[in-house]
């Protein structure tokens, strides 16, 4: 039988990286609109675009890991979908990661 918490560590790392990146993406989007064309945020538009693209790829990997954990642990669809949706909210994504970790570890005992 497969270990139900096998991808848990990968999920924790990716969720943390995506959460930090999400804060940066929101900050950059706000700062680009709130500052003039000579600000750092607007002068480094290509760097921010690249970070946005990496964030998108990491977020897709996070969704796959959530689906794998859900399948291996027999989560209900509501918990799975809420975990995916909560990962899109800055700062709340960290709480969602801890909630998911507790659920997976609780299922092991």
mmCIF file of C-alpha atoms in Angstrom:
data_model
loop_
_atom_site.group_PDB
_atom_site.id
_atom_site.type_symbol
_atom_site.label_atom_id
_atom_site.label_comp_id
_atom_site.label_asym_id
_atom_site.label_seq_id
_atom_site.Cartn_x
_atom_site.Cartn_y
_atom_site.Cartn_z
ATOM 1 C CA UNK A 1 0.000 0.000 0.000
ATOM 2 C CA UNK A 2 1.193 3.508 -0.782
ATOM 3 C CA UNK A 3 2.145 5.806 2.054
ATOM 4 C CA UNK A 4 -0.791 8.254 2.343
ATOM 5 C CA UNK A 5 1.518 11.045 3.496
ATOM 6 C CA UNK A 6 4.243 10.371 0.896
ATOM 7 C CA UNK A 7 3.972 13.703 -0.935
ATOM 8 C CA UNK A 8 3.294 15.667 2.265
ATOM 9 C CA UNK A 9 6.795 17.150 2.580
ATOM 10 C CA UNK A 10 6.783 18.226 -1.074
ATOM 11 C CA UNK A 11 3.354 19.786 -0.509
ATOM 12 C CA UNK A 12 4.591 21.695 2.559
ATOM 13 C CA UNK A 13 7.601 23.106 0.713
ATOM 14 C CA UNK A 14 5.681 24.060 -2.442
ATOM 15 C CA UNK A 15 2.797 25.534 -0.420
ATOM 16 C CA UNK A 16 5.203 27.718 1.546
ATOM 17 C CA UNK A 17 7.061 28.882 -1.563
ATOM 18 C CA UNK A 18 3.783 29.590 -3.379
ATOM 19 C CA UNK A 19 2.442 31.479 -0.338
ATOM 20 C CA UNK A 20 5.508 33.715 -0.163
ATOM 21 C CA UNK A 21 5.443 34.189 -3.914
ATOM 22 C CA UNK A 22 1.732 35.043 -3.791
ATOM 23 C CA UNK A 23 2.435 37.870 -1.364
ATOM 24 C CA UNK A 24 5.141 39.182 -3.702
ATOM 25 C CA UNK A 25 2.864 38.929 -6.754
ATOM 26 C CA UNK A 26 0.073 40.879 -5.024
ATOM 27 C CA UNK A 27 2.540 43.460 -3.728
ATOM 28 C CA UNK A 28 4.088 43.893 -7.170
ATOM 29 C CA UNK A 29 0.723 44.230 -8.886
ATOM 30 C CA UNK A 30 -0.358 46.902 -6.412
ATOM 31 C CA UNK A 31 2.996 48.702 -6.483
ATOM 32 C CA UNK A 32 3.112 48.818 -10.289
ATOM 33 C CA UNK A 33 -0.256 50.534 -10.366
ATOM 34 C CA UNK A 34 0.397 52.836 -7.410
ATOM 35 C CA UNK A 35 3.817 54.146 -8.437
ATOM 36 C CA UNK A 36 5.129 56.104 -11.397
ATOM 37 C CA UNK A 37 7.023 54.702 -14.385
ATOM 38 C CA UNK A 38 10.427 55.381 -12.809
ATOM 39 C CA UNK A 39 9.825 53.224 -9.715
ATOM 40 C CA UNK A 40 11.698 49.966 -9.205
ATOM 41 C CA UNK A 41 8.466 48.041 -9.674
ATOM 42 C CA UNK A 42 7.866 49.481 -13.144
ATOM 43 C CA UNK A 43 11.496 49.484 -14.288
ATOM 44 C CA UNK A 44 11.766 45.756 -13.538
ATOM 45 C CA UNK A 45 8.579 44.719 -15.251
ATOM 46 C CA UNK A 46 10.230 41.789 -17.071
ATOM 47 C CA UNK A 47 11.619 40.373 -13.798
ATOM 48 C CA UNK A 48 8.213 40.619 -12.160
ATOM 49 C CA UNK A 49 6.622 38.977 -15.207
ATOM 50 C CA UNK A 50 9.090 36.078 -14.919
ATOM 51 C CA UNK A 51 8.333 35.690 -11.211
ATOM 52 C CA UNK A 52 4.609 35.688 -12.051
ATOM 53 C CA UNK A 53 5.151 32.911 -14.585
ATOM 54 C CA UNK A 54 7.142 30.818 -12.104
ATOM 55 C CA UNK A 55 4.412 31.387 -9.548
ATOM 56 C CA UNK A 56 1.847 30.040 -12.008
ATOM 57 C CA UNK A 57 3.853 26.874 -12.628
ATOM 58 C CA UNK A 58 4.424 26.308 -8.919
ATOM 59 C CA UNK A 59 0.738 26.860 -8.219
ATOM 60 C CA UNK A 60 -0.178 24.180 -10.765
ATOM 61 C CA UNK A 61 2.290 21.813 -9.063
ATOM 62 C CA UNK A 62 0.639 22.653 -5.742
ATOM 63 C CA UNK A 63 -2.788 21.768 -7.131
ATOM 64 C CA UNK A 64 -1.446 18.411 -8.342
ATOM 65 C CA UNK A 65 0.054 17.694 -4.916
ATOM 66 C CA UNK A 66 -3.240 18.570 -3.234
ATOM 67 C CA UNK A 67 -5.035 16.178 -5.603
ATOM 68 C CA UNK A 68 -2.521 13.411 -4.850
ATOM 69 C CA UNK A 69 -2.890 13.922 -1.095
ATOM 70 C CA UNK A 70 -6.673 13.994 -1.445
ATOM 71 C CA UNK A 71 -6.689 10.734 -3.377
ATOM 72 C CA UNK A 72 -4.302 8.937 -1.041
ATOM 73 C CA UNK A 73 -6.066 10.116 2.102
ATOM 74 C CA UNK A 74 -9.672 9.833 0.928
ATOM 75 C CA UNK A 75 -10.573 13.464 1.462
ATOM 76 C CA UNK A 76 -14.082 14.641 0.767
ATOM 77 C CA UNK A 77 -14.474 16.894 -2.282
ATOM 78 C CA UNK A 78 -15.350 19.900 -0.104
ATOM 79 C CA UNK A 79 -12.092 19.698 1.845
ATOM 80 C CA UNK A 80 -10.073 19.213 -1.335
ATOM 81 C CA UNK A 81 -11.678 22.145 -3.152
ATOM 82 C CA UNK A 82 -11.458 24.423 -0.115
ATOM 83 C CA UNK A 83 -7.753 23.599 0.241
ATOM 84 C CA UNK A 84 -7.209 24.528 -3.400
ATOM 85 C CA UNK A 85 -9.187 27.753 -3.075
ATOM 86 C CA UNK A 86 -7.553 28.825 0.185
ATOM 87 C CA UNK A 87 -4.156 28.527 -1.502
ATOM 88 C CA UNK A 88 -5.099 31.532 -3.640
ATOM 89 C CA UNK A 89 -5.478 33.968 -0.719
ATOM 90 C CA UNK A 90 -2.363 35.721 0.610
ATOM 91 C CA UNK A 91 -1.507 34.796 4.234
ATOM 92 C CA UNK A 92 -4.516 32.443 4.445
ATOM 93 C CA UNK A 93 -2.554 30.000 2.268
ATOM 94 C CA UNK A 94 -0.150 29.415 5.182
ATOM 95 C CA UNK A 95 -3.033 28.524 7.474
ATOM 96 C CA UNK A 96 -4.427 26.168 4.810
ATOM 97 C CA UNK A 97 -1.065 24.391 4.596
ATOM 98 C CA UNK A 98 -1.010 23.842 8.366
ATOM 99 C CA UNK A 99 -4.625 22.632 8.295
ATOM 100 C CA UNK A 100 -3.799 20.134 5.557
ATOM 101 C CA UNK A 101 -0.679 18.925 7.362
ATOM 102 C CA UNK A 102 -2.669 18.343 10.555
ATOM 103 C CA UNK A 103 -5.302 16.405 8.628
ATOM 104 C CA UNK A 104 -2.758 14.140 6.922
ATOM 105 C CA UNK A 105 -0.807 13.522 10.130
ATOM 106 C CA UNK A 106 -4.041 12.919 12.020
ATOM 107 C CA UNK A 107 -5.018 10.263 9.504
ATOM 108 C CA UNK A 108 -1.737 8.436 10.154
ATOM 109 C CA UNK A 109 -2.497 7.910 13.855
#
